[in-house]
Amino acid sequence: MVEIVVEVVVVVVVVEVVVVVIVLVVVLVVAAAAVAVVLAVVVVVVVVVEVMVVAVVVVAVVVVLVVVLVAAAVVAVVHVVVAVVV
């Protein structure tokens, strides 16, 4: 009778240990998946922000170039007008 009780206790302890290990593994896998999702979202946000910054810089450079070209054209026209008048 004592042997049966001991065997039952051993089986119960083994089952509890297995359940605890399974729960820990599931928790770790879920946590790893959550971290992976968060990192993926962060990477996407960073890439989008970088693309927006590059777009703003490109637009700013184009605007500056257009302003410089217009100023150069105005200076050229003024030179021609001054040359014709003088």
JSON list of N, CA and C in Angstrom, two decimals:
[
{"chain": "A", "resi": 1, "resn": "MET", "atom": "N", "xyz": [0.82, -1.20, 0.00]},
{"chain": "A", "resi": 1, "resn": "MET", "atom": "CA", "xyz": [0.00, 0.00, 0.00]},
{"chain": "A", "resi": 1, "resn": "MET", "atom": "C", "xyz": [0.86, 1.25, 0.00]},
{"chain": "A", "resi": 2, "resn": "VAL", "atom": "N", "xyz": [1.92, 1.23, 0.81]},
{"chain": "A", "resi": 2, "resn": "VAL", "atom": "CA", "xyz": [2.82, 2.39, 0.88]},
{"chain": "A", "resi": 2, "resn": "VAL", "atom": "C", "xyz": [3.50, 2.59, -0.47]},
{"chain": "A", "resi": 3, "resn": "GLU", "atom": "N", "xyz": [3.84, 1.49, -1.13]},
{"chain": "A", "resi": 3, "resn": "GLU", "atom": "CA", "xyz": [4.50, 1.59, -2.43]},
{"chain": "A", "resi": 3, "resn": "GLU", "atom": "C", "xyz": [3.59, 2.27, -3.45]},
{"chain": "A", "resi": 4, "resn": "ILE", "atom": "N", "xyz": [2.30, 1.95, -3.41]},
{"chain": "A", "resi": 4, "resn": "ILE", "atom": "CA", "xyz": [1.35, 2.56, -4.34]},
{"chain": "A", "resi": 4, "resn": "ILE", "atom": "C", "xyz": [1.26, 4.07, -4.09]},
{"chain": "A", "resi": 5, "resn": "VAL", "atom": "N", "xyz": [1.20, 4.45, -2.81]},
{"chain": "A", "resi": 5, "resn": "VAL", "atom": "CA", "xyz": [1.14, 5.88, -2.47]},
{"chain": "A", "resi": 5, "resn": "VAL", "atom": "C", "xyz": [2.40, 6.59, -2.93]},
{"chain": "A", "resi": 6, "resn": "VAL", "atom": "N", "xyz": [3.54, 5.98, -2.72]},
{"chain": "A", "resi": 6, "resn": "VAL", "atom": "CA", "xyz": [4.81, 6.58, -3.15]},
{"chain": "A", "resi": 6, "resn": "VAL", "atom": "C", "xyz": [4.84, 6.72, -4.66]},
{"chain": "A", "resi": 7, "resn": "GLU", "atom": "N", "xyz": [4.38, 5.68, -5.37]},
{"chain": "A", "resi": 7, "resn": "GLU", "atom": "CA", "xyz": [4.36, 5.75, -6.83]},
{"chain": "A", "resi": 7, "resn": "GLU", "atom": "C", "xyz": [3.42, 6.84, -7.32]},
{"chain": "A", "resi": 8, "resn": "VAL", "atom": "N", "xyz": [2.27, 6.98, -6.67]},
{"chain": "A", "resi": 8, "resn": "VAL", "atom": "CA", "xyz": [1.31, 8.02, -7.06]},
{"chain": "A", "resi": 8, "resn": "VAL", "atom": "C", "xyz": [1.91, 9.40, -6.81]},
{"chain": "A", "resi": 9, "resn": "VAL", "atom": "N", "xyz": [2.57, 9.57, -5.66]},
{"chain": "A", "resi": 9, "resn": "VAL", "atom": "CA", "xyz": [3.19, 10.85, -5.35]},
{"chain": "A", "resi": 9, "resn": "VAL", "atom": "C", "xyz": [4.27, 11.18, -6.37]},
{"chain": "A", "resi": 10, "resn": "VAL", "atom": "N", "xyz": [5.08, 10.19, -6.73]},
{"chain": "A", "resi": 10, "resn": "VAL", "atom": "CA", "xyz": [6.14, 10.40, -7.72]},
{"chain": "A", "resi": 10, "resn": "VAL", "atom": "C", "xyz": [5.54, 10.79, -9.06]},
{"chain": "A", "resi": 11, "resn": "VAL", "atom": "N", "xyz": [4.49, 10.11, -9.47]},
{"chain": "A", "resi": 11, "resn": "VAL", "atom": "CA", "xyz": [3.83, 10.42, -10.74]},
{"chain": "A", "resi": 11, "resn": "VAL", "atom": "C", "xyz": [3.26, 11.84, -10.71]},
{"chain": "A", "resi": 12, "resn": "VAL", "atom": "N", "xyz": [2.63, 12.20, -9.61]},
{"chain": "A", "resi": 12, "resn": "VAL", "atom": "CA", "xyz": [2.06, 13.55, -9.49]},
{"chain": "A", "resi": 12, "resn": "VAL", "atom": "C", "xyz": [3.16, 14.60, -9.56]},
{"chain": "A", "resi": 13, "resn": "VAL", "atom": "N", "xyz": [4.26, 14.37, -8.87]},
{"chain": "A", "resi": 13, "resn": "VAL", "atom": "CA", "xyz": [5.37, 15.33, -8.88]},
{"chain": "A", "resi": 13, "resn": "VAL", "atom": "C", "xyz": [5.96, 15.45, -10.28]},
{"chain": "A", "resi": 14, "resn": "VAL", "atom": "N", "xyz": [6.14, 14.33, -10.95]},
{"chain": "A", "resi": 14, "resn": "VAL", "atom": "CA", "xyz": [6.68, 14.35, -12.32]},
{"chain": "A", "resi": 14, "resn": "VAL", "atom": "C", "xyz": [5.74, 15.11, -13.24]},
{"chain": "A", "resi": 15, "resn": "VAL", "atom": "N", "xyz": [4.44, 14.86, -13.13]},
{"chain": "A", "resi": 15, "resn": "VAL", "atom": "CA", "xyz": [3.46, 15.56, -13.97]},
{"chain": "A", "resi": 15, "resn": "VAL", "atom": "C", "xyz": [3.50, 17.05, -13.68]},
{"chain": "A", "resi": 16, "resn": "GLU", "atom": "N", "xyz": [3.58, 17.43, -12.41]},
{"chain": "A", "resi": 16, "resn": "GLU", "atom": "CA", "xyz": [3.65, 18.85, -12.06]},
{"chain": "A", "resi": 16, "resn": "GLU", "atom": "C", "xyz": [4.90, 19.51, -12.65]},
{"chain": "A", "resi": 17, "resn": "VAL", "atom": "N", "xyz": [6.02, 18.82, -12.56]},
{"chain": "A", "resi": 17, "resn": "VAL", "atom": "CA", "xyz": [7.26, 19.37, -13.11]},
{"chain": "A", "resi": 17, "resn": "VAL", "atom": "C", "xyz": [7.14, 19.54, -14.62]},
{"chain": "A", "resi": 18, "resn": "VAL", "atom": "N", "xyz": [6.58, 18.54, -15.29]},
{"chain": "A", "resi": 18, "resn": "VAL", "atom": "CA", "xyz": [6.40, 18.62, -16.75]},
{"chain": "A", "resi": 18, "resn": "VAL", "atom": "C", "xyz": [5.48, 19.78, -17.10]},
{"chain": "A", "resi": 19, "resn": "VAL", "atom": "N", "xyz": [4.39, 19.94, -16.36]},
{"chain": "A", "resi": 19, "resn": "VAL", "atom": "CA", "xyz": [3.45, 21.04, -16.62]},
{"chain": "A", "resi": 19, "resn": "VAL", "atom": "C", "xyz": [4.14, 22.38, -16.41]},
{"chain": "A", "resi": 20, "resn": "VAL", "atom": "N", "xyz": [4.91, 22.51, -15.35]},
{"chain": "A", "resi": 20, "resn": "VAL", "atom": "CA", "xyz": [5.62, 23.77, -15.09]},
{"chain": "A", "resi": 20, "resn": "VAL", "atom": "C", "xyz": [6.61, 24.07, -16.21]},
{"chain": "A", "resi": 21, "resn": "VAL", "atom": "N", "xyz": [7.33, 23.05, -16.66]},
{"chain": "A", "resi": 21, "resn": "VAL", "atom": "CA", "xyz": [8.29, 23.26, -17.75]},
{"chain": "A", "resi": 21, "resn": "VAL", "atom": "C", "xyz": [7.57, 23.67, -19.03]},
{"chain": "A", "resi": 22, "resn": "ILE", "atom": "N", "xyz": [6.45, 23.02, -19.33]},
{"chain": "A", "resi": 22, "resn": "ILE", "atom": "CA", "xyz": [5.68, 23.37, -20.53]},
{"chain": "A", "resi": 22, "resn": "ILE", "atom": "C", "xyz": [5.17, 24.81, -20.44]},
{"chain": "A", "resi": 23, "resn": "VAL", "atom": "N", "xyz": [4.65, 25.18, -19.28]},
{"chain": "A", "resi": 23, "resn": "VAL", "atom": "CA", "xyz": [4.16, 26.56, -19.10]},
{"chain": "A", "resi": 23, "resn": "VAL", "atom": "C", "xyz": [5.29, 27.56, -19.26]},
{"chain": "A", "resi": 24, "resn": "LEU", "atom": "N", "xyz": [6.45, 27.27, -18.68]},
{"chain": "A", "resi": 24, "resn": "LEU", "atom": "CA", "xyz": [7.59, 28.18, -18.82]},
{"chain": "A", "resi": 24, "resn": "LEU", "atom": "C", "xyz": [8.02, 28.32, -20.27]},
{"chain": "A", "resi": 25, "resn": "VAL", "atom": "N", "xyz": [8.05, 27.20, -21.00]},
{"chain": "A", "resi": 25, "resn": "VAL", "atom": "CA", "xyz": [8.43, 27.25, -22.41]},
{"chain": "A", "resi": 25, "resn": "VAL", "atom": "C", "xyz": [7.43, 28.08, -23.20]},
{"chain": "A", "resi": 26, "resn": "VAL", "atom": "N", "xyz": [6.14, 27.87, -22.94]},
{"chain": "A", "resi": 26, "resn": "VAL", "atom": "CA", "xyz": [5.11, 28.64, -23.65]},
{"chain": "A", "resi": 26, "resn": "VAL", "atom": "C", "xyz": [5.24, 30.12, -23.33]},
{"chain": "A", "resi": 27, "resn": "VAL", "atom": "N", "xyz": [5.46, 30.45, -22.07]},
{"chain": "A", "resi": 27, "resn": "VAL", "atom": "CA", "xyz": [5.62, 31.86, -21.68]},
{"chain": "A", "resi": 27, "resn": "VAL", "atom": "C", "xyz": [6.84, 32.47, -22.37]},
{"chain": "A", "resi": 28, "resn": "LEU", "atom": "N", "xyz": [7.94, 31.72, -22.40]},
{"chain": "A", "resi": 28, "resn": "LEU", "atom": "CA", "xyz": [9.15, 32.24, -23.06]},
{"chain": "A", "resi": 28, "resn": "LEU", "atom": "C", "xyz": [8.93, 32.43, -24.56]},
{"chain": "A", "resi": 29, "resn": "VAL", "atom": "N", "xyz": [8.24, 31.50, -25.19]},
{"chain": "A", "resi": 29, "resn": "VAL", "atom": "CA", "xyz": [7.98, 31.62, -26.64]},
{"chain": "A", "resi": 29, "resn": "VAL", "atom": "C", "xyz": [7.07, 32.81, -26.91]},
{"chain": "A", "resi": 30, "resn": "VAL", "atom": "N", "xyz": [6.04, 32.98, -26.10]},
{"chain": "A", "resi": 30, "resn": "VAL", "atom": "CA", "xyz": [5.13, 34.12, -26.28]},
{"chain": "A", "resi": 30, "resn": "VAL", "atom": "C", "xyz": [5.88, 35.43, -26.05]},
{"chain": "A", "resi": 31, "resn": "ALA", "atom": "N", "xyz": [6.72, 35.46, -25.03]},
{"chain": "A", "resi": 31, "resn": "ALA", "atom": "CA", "xyz": [7.49, 36.68, -24.75]},
{"chain": "A", "resi": 31, "resn": "ALA", "atom": "C", "xyz": [8.45, 36.98, -25.90]},
{"chain": "A", "resi": 32, "resn": "ALA", "atom": "N", "xyz": [9.10, 35.96, -26.42]},
{"chain": "A", "resi": 32, "resn": "ALA", "atom": "CA", "xyz": [10.01, 36.16, -27.55]},
{"chain": "A", "resi": 32, "resn": "ALA", "atom": "C", "xyz": [9.25, 36.66, -28.77]},
{"chain": "A", "resi": 33, "resn": "ALA", "atom": "N", "xyz": [8.08, 36.11, -29.01]},
{"chain": "A", "resi": 33, "resn": "ALA", "atom": "CA", "xyz": [7.27, 36.57, -30.15]},
{"chain": "A", "resi": 33, "resn": "ALA", "atom": "C", "xyz": [6.84, 38.01, -29.96]},
{"chain": "A", "resi": 34, "resn": "ALA", "atom": "N", "xyz": [6.46, 38.36, -28.73]},
{"chain": "A", "resi": 34, "resn": "ALA", "atom": "CA", "xyz": [6.06, 39.75, -28.46]},
{"chain": "A", "resi": 34, "resn": "ALA", "atom": "C", "xyz": [7.22, 40.70, -28.68]},
{"chain": "A", "resi": 35, "resn": "VAL", "atom": "N", "xyz": [8.39, 40.32, -28.21]},
{"chain": "A", "resi": 35, "resn": "VAL", "atom": "CA", "xyz": [9.58, 41.17, -28.42]},
{"chain": "A", "resi": 35, "resn": "VAL", "atom": "C", "xyz": [9.88, 41.30, -29.90]},
{"chain": "A", "resi": 36, "resn": "ALA", "atom": "N", "xyz": [9.76, 40.21, -30.64]},
{"chain": "A", "resi": 36, "resn": "ALA", "atom": "CA", "xyz": [10.01, 40.26, -32.09]},
{"chain": "A", "resi": 36, "resn": "ALA", "atom": "C", "xyz": [9.03, 41.19, -32.79]},
{"chain": "A", "resi": 37, "resn": "VAL", "atom": "N", "xyz": [7.76, 41.13, -32.39]},
{"chain": "A", "resi": 37, "resn": "VAL", "atom": "CA", "xyz": [6.76, 42.02, -32.99]},
{"chain": "A", "resi": 37, "resn": "VAL", "atom": "C", "xyz": [7.07, 43.47, -32.67]},
{"chain": "A", "resi": 38, "resn": "VAL", "atom": "N", "xyz": [7.41, 43.75, -31.42]},
{"chain": "A", "resi": 38, "resn": "VAL", "atom": "CA", "xyz": [7.74, 45.13, -31.02]},
{"chain": "A", "resi": 38, "resn": "VAL", "atom": "C", "xyz": [8.95, 45.63, -31.79]},
{"chain": "A", "resi": 39, "resn": "LEU", "atom": "N", "xyz": [9.97, 44.79, -31.91]},
{"chain": "A", "resi": 39, "resn": "LEU", "atom": "CA", "xyz": [11.16, 45.20, -32.67]},
{"chain": "A", "resi": 39, "resn": "LEU", "atom": "C", "xyz": [10.83, 45.44, -34.13]},
{"chain": "A", "resi": 40, "resn": "ALA", "atom": "N", "xyz": [9.97, 44.60, -34.70]},
{"chain": "A", "resi": 40, "resn": "ALA", "atom": "CA", "xyz": [9.58, 44.79, -36.10]},
{"chain": "A", "resi": 40, "resn": "ALA", "atom": "C", "xyz": [8.84, 46.11, -36.28]},
{"chain": "A", "resi": 41, "resn": "VAL", "atom": "N", "xyz": [7.95, 46.43, -35.35]},
{"chain": "A", "resi": 41, "resn": "VAL", "atom": "CA", "xyz": [7.23, 47.70, -35.42]},
{"chain": "A", "resi": 41, "resn": "VAL", "atom": "C", "xyz": [8.20, 48.87, -35.29]},
{"chain": "A", "resi": 42, "resn": "VAL", "atom": "N", "xyz": [9.16, 48.76, -34.38]},
{"chain": "A", "resi": 42, "resn": "VAL", "atom": "CA", "xyz": [10.15, 49.82, -34.20]},
{"chain": "A", "resi": 42, "resn": "VAL", "atom": "C", "xyz": [10.97, 50.01, -35.47]},
{"chain": "A", "resi": 43, "resn": "VAL", "atom": "N", "xyz": [11.37, 48.90, -36.09]},
{"chain": "A", "resi": 43, "resn": "VAL", "atom": "CA", "xyz": [12.15, 48.99, -37.33]},
{"chain": "A", "resi": 43, "resn": "VAL", "atom": "C", "xyz": [11.33, 49.66, -38.43]},
{"chain": "A", "resi": 44, "resn": "VAL", "atom": "N", "xyz": [10.07, 49.29, -38.55]},
{"chain": "A", "resi": 44, "resn": "VAL", "atom": "CA", "xyz": [9.21, 49.90, -39.57]},
{"chain": "A", "resi": 44, "resn": "VAL", "atom": "C", "xyz": [9.06, 51.39, -39.32]},
{"chain": "A", "resi": 45, "resn": "VAL", "atom": "N", "xyz": [8.84, 51.77, -38.07]},
{"chain": "A", "resi": 45, "resn": "VAL", "atom": "CA", "xyz": [8.69, 53.19, -37.74]},
{"chain": "A", "resi": 45, "resn": "VAL", "atom": "C", "xyz": [9.98, 53.95, -38.06]},
{"chain": "A", "resi": 46, "resn": "VAL", "atom": "N", "xyz": [11.11, 53.37, -37.70]},
{"chain": "A", "resi": 46, "resn": "VAL", "atom": "CA", "xyz": [12.40, 54.03, -37.96]},
{"chain": "A", "resi": 46, "resn": "VAL", "atom": "C", "xyz": [12.61, 54.19, -39.46]},
{"chain": "A", "resi": 47, "resn": "VAL", "atom": "N", "xyz": [12.30, 53.16, -40.23]},
{"chain": "A", "resi": 47, "resn": "VAL", "atom": "CA", "xyz": [12.48, 53.24, -41.69]},
{"chain": "A", "resi": 47, "resn": "VAL", "atom": "C", "xyz": [11.56, 54.30, -42.27]},
{"chain": "A", "resi": 48, "resn": "VAL", "atom": "N", "xyz": [10.32, 54.35, -41.83]},
{"chain": "A", "resi": 48, "resn": "VAL", "atom": "CA", "xyz": [9.38, 55.36, -42.33]},
{"chain": "A", "resi": 48, "resn": "VAL", "atom": "C", "xyz": [9.87, 56.75, -41.99]},
{"chain": "A", "resi": 49, "resn": "VAL", "atom": "N", "xyz": [10.35, 56.94, -40.77]},
{"chain": "A", "resi": 49, "resn": "VAL", "atom": "CA", "xyz": [10.86, 58.26, -40.38]},
{"chain": "A", "resi": 49, "resn": "VAL", "atom": "C", "xyz": [12.08, 58.63, -41.21]},
{"chain": "A", "resi": 50, "resn": "GLU", "atom": "N", "xyz": [12.97, 57.66, -41.43]},
{"chain": "A", "resi": 50, "resn": "GLU", "atom": "CA", "xyz": [14.16, 57.94, -42.24]},
{"chain": "A", "resi": 50, "resn": "GLU", "atom": "C", "xyz": [13.76, 58.33, -43.66]},
{"chain": "A", "resi": 51, "resn": "VAL", "atom": "N", "xyz": [12.81, 57.62, -44.24]},
{"chain": "A", "resi": 51, "resn": "VAL", "atom": "CA", "xyz": [12.35, 57.95, -45.59]},
{"chain": "A", "resi": 51, "resn": "VAL", "atom": "C", "xyz": [11.75, 59.35, -45.62]},
{"chain": "A", "resi": 52, "resn": "MET", "atom": "N", "xyz": [10.97, 59.69, -44.60]},
{"chain": "A", "resi": 52, "resn": "MET", "atom": "CA", "xyz": [10.39, 61.03, -44.55]},
{"chain": "A", "resi": 52, "resn": "MET", "atom": "C", "xyz": [11.47, 62.10, -44.44]},
{"chain": "A", "resi": 53, "resn": "VAL", "atom": "N", "xyz": [12.48, 61.84, -43.61]},
{"chain": "A", "resi": 53, "resn": "VAL", "atom": "CA", "xyz": [13.57, 62.81, -43.45]},
{"chain": "A", "resi": 53, "resn": "VAL", "atom": "C", "xyz": [14.32, 62.98, -44.76]},
{"chain": "A", "resi": 54, "resn": "VAL", "atom": "N", "xyz": [14.60, 61.88, -45.44]},
{"chain": "A", "resi": 54, "resn": "VAL", "atom": "CA", "xyz": [15.29, 61.96, -46.73]},
{"chain": "A", "resi": 54, "resn": "VAL", "atom": "C", "xyz": [14.44, 62.73, -47.73]},
{"chain": "A", "resi": 55, "resn": "ALA", "atom": "N", "xyz": [13.14, 62.48, -47.74]},
{"chain": "A", "resi": 55, "resn": "ALA", "atom": "CA", "xyz": [12.25, 63.20, -48.66]},
{"chain": "A", "resi": 55, "resn": "ALA", "atom": "C", "xyz": [12.26, 64.69, -48.37]},
{"chain": "A", "resi": 56, "resn": "VAL", "atom": "N", "xyz": [12.23, 65.07, -47.10]},
{"chain": "A", "resi": 56, "resn": "VAL", "atom": "CA", "xyz": [12.27, 66.49, -46.74]},
{"chain": "A", "resi": 56, "resn": "VAL", "atom": "C", "xyz": [13.58, 67.11, -47.17]},
{"chain": "A", "resi": 57, "resn": "VAL", "atom": "N", "xyz": [14.68, 66.41, -46.97]},
{"chain": "A", "resi": 57, "resn": "VAL", "atom": "CA", "xyz": [15.99, 66.94, -47.37]},
{"chain": "A", "resi": 57, "resn": "VAL", "atom": "C", "xyz": [16.06, 67.10, -48.88]},
{"chain": "A", "resi": 58, "resn": "VAL", "atom": "N", "xyz": [15.55, 66.12, -49.62]},
{"chain": "A", "resi": 58, "resn": "VAL", "atom": "CA", "xyz": [15.56, 66.21, -51.09]},
{"chain": "A", "resi": 58, "resn": "VAL", "atom": "C", "xyz": [14.72, 67.40, -51.55]},
{"chain": "A", "resi": 59, "resn": "VAL", "atom": "N", "xyz": [13.55, 67.57, -50.97]},
{"chain": "A", "resi": 59, "resn": "VAL", "atom": "CA", "xyz": [12.70, 68.71, -51.34]},
{"chain": "A", "resi": 59, "resn": "VAL", "atom": "C", "xyz": [13.40, 70.02, -51.01]},
{"chain": "A", "resi": 60, "resn": "ALA", "atom": "N", "xyz": [14.04, 70.09, -49.85]},
{"chain": "A", "resi": 60, "resn": "ALA", "atom": "CA", "xyz": [14.75, 71.31, -49.47]},
{"chain": "A", "resi": 60, "resn": "ALA", "atom": "C", "xyz": [15.89, 71.61, -50.45]},
{"chain": "A", "resi": 61, "resn": "VAL", "atom": "N", "xyz": [16.63, 70.59, -50.84]},
{"chain": "A", "resi": 61, "resn": "VAL", "atom": "CA", "xyz": [17.73, 70.79, -51.80]},
{"chain": "A", "resi": 61, "resn": "VAL", "atom": "C", "xyz": [17.18, 71.26, -53.14]},
{"chain": "A", "resi": 62, "resn": "VAL", "atom": "N", "xyz": [16.09, 70.67, -53.60]},
{"chain": "A", "resi": 62, "resn": "VAL", "atom": "CA", "xyz": [15.49, 71.09, -54.87]},
{"chain": "A", "resi": 62, "resn": "VAL", "atom": "C", "xyz": [15.02, 72.53, -54.78]},
{"chain": "A", "resi": 63, "resn": "VAL", "atom": "N", "xyz": [14.40, 72.90, -53.68]},
{"chain": "A", "resi": 63, "resn": "VAL", "atom": "CA", "xyz": [13.94, 74.29, -53.52]},
{"chain": "A", "resi": 63, "resn": "VAL", "atom": "C", "xyz": [15.12, 75.25, -53.55]},
{"chain": "A", "resi": 64, "resn": "VAL", "atom": "N", "xyz": [16.19, 74.91, -52.85]},
{"chain": "A", "resi": 64, "resn": "VAL", "atom": "CA", "xyz": [17.38, 75.77, -52.84]},
{"chain": "A", "resi": 64, "resn": "VAL", "atom": "C", "xyz": [17.96, 75.89, -54.24]},
{"chain": "A", "resi": 65, "resn": "LEU", "atom": "N", "xyz": [18.04, 74.78, -54.96]},
{"chain": "A", "resi": 65, "resn": "LEU", "atom": "CA", "xyz": [18.56, 74.83, -56.33]},
{"chain": "A", "resi": 65, "resn": "LEU", "atom": "C", "xyz": [17.68, 75.70, -57.23]},
{"chain": "A", "resi": 66, "resn": "VAL", "atom": "N", "xyz": [16.38, 75.58, -57.11]},
{"chain": "A", "resi": 66, "resn": "VAL", "atom": "CA", "xyz": [15.47, 76.41, -57.91]},
{"chain": "A", "resi": 66, "resn": "VAL", "atom": "C", "xyz": [15.66, 77.88, -57.58]},
{"chain": "A", "resi": 67, "resn": "VAL", "atom": "N", "xyz": [15.78, 78.19, -56.30]},
{"chain": "A", "resi": 67, "resn": "VAL", "atom": "CA", "xyz": [15.99, 79.59, -55.90]},
{"chain": "A", "resi": 67, "resn": "VAL", "atom": "C", "xyz": [17.30, 80.11, -56.47]},
{"chain": "A", "resi": 68, "resn": "VAL", "atom": "N", "xyz": [18.35, 79.30, -56.40]},
{"chain": "A", "resi": 68, "resn": "VAL", "atom": "CA", "xyz": [19.65, 79.73, -56.94]},
{"chain": "A", "resi": 68, "resn": "VAL", "atom": "C", "xyz": [19.56, 79.93, -58.44]},
{"chain": "A", "resi": 69, "resn": "LEU", "atom": "N", "xyz": [18.90, 79.01, -59.14]},
{"chain": "A", "resi": 69, "resn": "LEU", "atom": "CA", "xyz": [18.76, 79.15, -60.59]},
{"chain": "A", "resi": 69, "resn": "LEU", "atom": "C", "xyz": [17.95, 80.39, -60.96]},
{"chain": "A", "resi": 70, "resn": "VAL", "atom": "N", "xyz": [16.88, 80.65, -60.25]},
{"chain": "A", "resi": 70, "resn": "VAL", "atom": "CA", "xyz": [16.07, 81.85, -60.51]},
{"chain": "A", "resi": 70, "resn": "VAL", "atom": "C", "xyz": [16.89, 83.10, -60.24]},
{"chain": "A", "resi": 71, "resn": "ALA", "atom": "N", "xyz": [17.64, 83.10, -59.15]},
{"chain": "A", "resi": 71, "resn": "ALA", "atom": "CA", "xyz": [18.48, 84.26, -58.84]},
{"chain": "A", "resi": 71, "resn": "ALA", "atom": "C", "xyz": [19.53, 84.46, -59.93]},
{"chain": "A", "resi": 72, "resn": "ALA", "atom": "N", "xyz": [20.12, 83.38, -60.41]},
{"chain": "A", "resi": 72, "resn": "ALA", "atom": "CA", "xyz": [21.12, 83.49, -61.48]},
{"chain": "A", "resi": 72, "resn": "ALA", "atom": "C", "xyz": [20.48, 84.01, -62.75]},
{"chain": "A", "resi": 73, "resn": "ALA", "atom": "N", "xyz": [19.27, 83.57, -63.05]},
{"chain": "A", "resi": 73, "resn": "ALA", "atom": "CA", "xyz": [18.57, 84.08, -64.24]},
{"chain": "A", "resi": 73, "resn": "ALA", "atom": "C", "xyz": [18.26, 85.55, -64.10]},
{"chain": "A", "resi": 74, "resn": "VAL", "atom": "N", "xyz": [17.84, 85.97, -62.92]},
{"chain": "A", "resi": 74, "resn": "VAL", "atom": "CA", "xyz": [17.55, 87.40, -62.69]},
{"chain": "A", "resi": 74, "resn": "VAL", "atom": "C", "xyz": [18.82, 88.22, -62.85]},
{"chain": "A", "resi": 75, "resn": "VAL", "atom": "N", "xyz": [19.92, 87.75, -62.31]},
{"chain": "A", "resi": 75, "resn": "VAL", "atom": "CA", "xyz": [21.19, 88.47, -62.44]},
{"chain": "A", "resi": 75, "resn": "VAL", "atom": "C", "xyz": [21.60, 88.55, -63.90]},
{"chain": "A", "resi": 76, "resn": "ALA", "atom": "N", "xyz": [21.42, 87.47, -64.66]},
{"chain": "A", "resi": 76, "resn": "ALA", "atom": "CA", "xyz": [21.77, 87.49, -66.08]},
{"chain": "A", "resi": 76, "resn": "ALA", "atom": "C", "xyz": [20.91, 88.48, -66.84]},
{"chain": "A", "resi": 77, "resn": "VAL", "atom": "N", "xyz": [19.62, 88.51, -66.56]},
{"chain": "A", "resi": 77, "resn": "VAL", "atom": "CA", "xyz": [18.71, 89.47, -67.23]},
{"chain": "A", "resi": 77, "resn": "VAL", "atom": "C", "xyz": [19.10, 90.89, -66.88]},
{"chain": "A", "resi": 78, "resn": "VAL", "atom": "N", "xyz": [19.43, 91.13, -65.62]},
{"chain": "A", "resi": 78, "resn": "VAL", "atom": "CA", "xyz": [19.84, 92.48, -65.21]},
{"chain": "A", "resi": 78, "resn": "VAL", "atom": "C", "xyz": [21.12, 92.88, -65.94]},
{"chain": "A", "resi": 79, "resn": "HIS", "atom": "N", "xyz": [22.06, 91.96, -66.09]},
{"chain": "A", "resi": 79, "resn": "HIS", "atom": "CA", "xyz": [23.30, 92.27, -66.81]},
{"chain": "A", "resi": 79, "resn": "HIS", "atom": "C", "xyz": [23.01, 92.62, -68.26]},
{"chain": "A", "resi": 80, "resn": "VAL", "atom": "N", "xyz": [22.11, 91.85, -68.88]},
{"chain": "A", "resi": 80, "resn": "VAL", "atom": "CA", "xyz": [21.76, 92.13, -70.27]},
{"chain": "A", "resi": 80, "resn": "VAL", "atom": "C", "xyz": [21.10, 93.48, -70.39]},
{"chain": "A", "resi": 81, "resn": "VAL", "atom": "N", "xyz": [20.17, 93.77, -69.49]},
{"chain": "A", "resi": 81, "resn": "VAL", "atom": "CA", "xyz": [19.48, 95.07, -69.52]},
{"chain": "A", "resi": 81, "resn": "VAL", "atom": "C", "xyz": [20.47, 96.20, -69.31]},
{"chain": "A", "resi": 82, "resn": "VAL", "atom": "N", "xyz": [21.36, 96.05, -68.36]},
{"chain": "A", "resi": 82, "resn": "VAL", "atom": "CA", "xyz": [22.37, 97.09, -68.10]},
{"chain": "A", "resi": 82, "resn": "VAL", "atom": "C", "xyz": [23.28, 97.26, -69.30]},
{"chain": "A", "resi": 83, "resn": "ALA", "atom": "N", "xyz": [23.67, 96.16, -69.93]},
{"chain": "A", "resi": 83, "resn": "ALA", "atom": "CA", "xyz": [24.54, 96.24, -71.10]},
{"chain": "A", "resi": 83, "resn": "ALA", "atom": "C", "xyz": [23.85, 96.93, -72.26]},
{"chain": "A", "resi": 84, "resn": "VAL", "atom": "N", "xyz": [22.56, 96.65, -72.43]},
{"chain": "A", "resi": 84, "resn": "VAL", "atom": "CA", "xyz": [21.81, 97.29, -73.53]},
{"chain": "A", "resi": 84, "resn": "VAL", "atom": "C", "xyz": [21.61, 98.76, -73.25]},
{"chain": "A", "resi": 85, "resn": "VAL", "atom": "N", "xyz": [21.30, 99.10, -72.03]},
{"chain": "A", "resi": 85, "resn": "VAL", "atom": "CA", "xyz": [21.05, 100.50, -71.67]},
{"chain": "A", "resi": 85, "resn": "VAL", "atom": "C", "xyz": [22.33, 101.30, -71.75]},
{"chain": "A", "resi": 86, "resn": "VAL", "atom": "N", "xyz": [23.41, 100.74, -71.27]},
{"chain": "A", "resi": 86, "resn": "VAL", "atom": "CA", "xyz": [24.68, 101.48, -71.25]},
{"chain": "A", "resi": 86, "resn": "VAL", "atom": "C", "xyz": [25.24, 101.44, -72.65]}
]
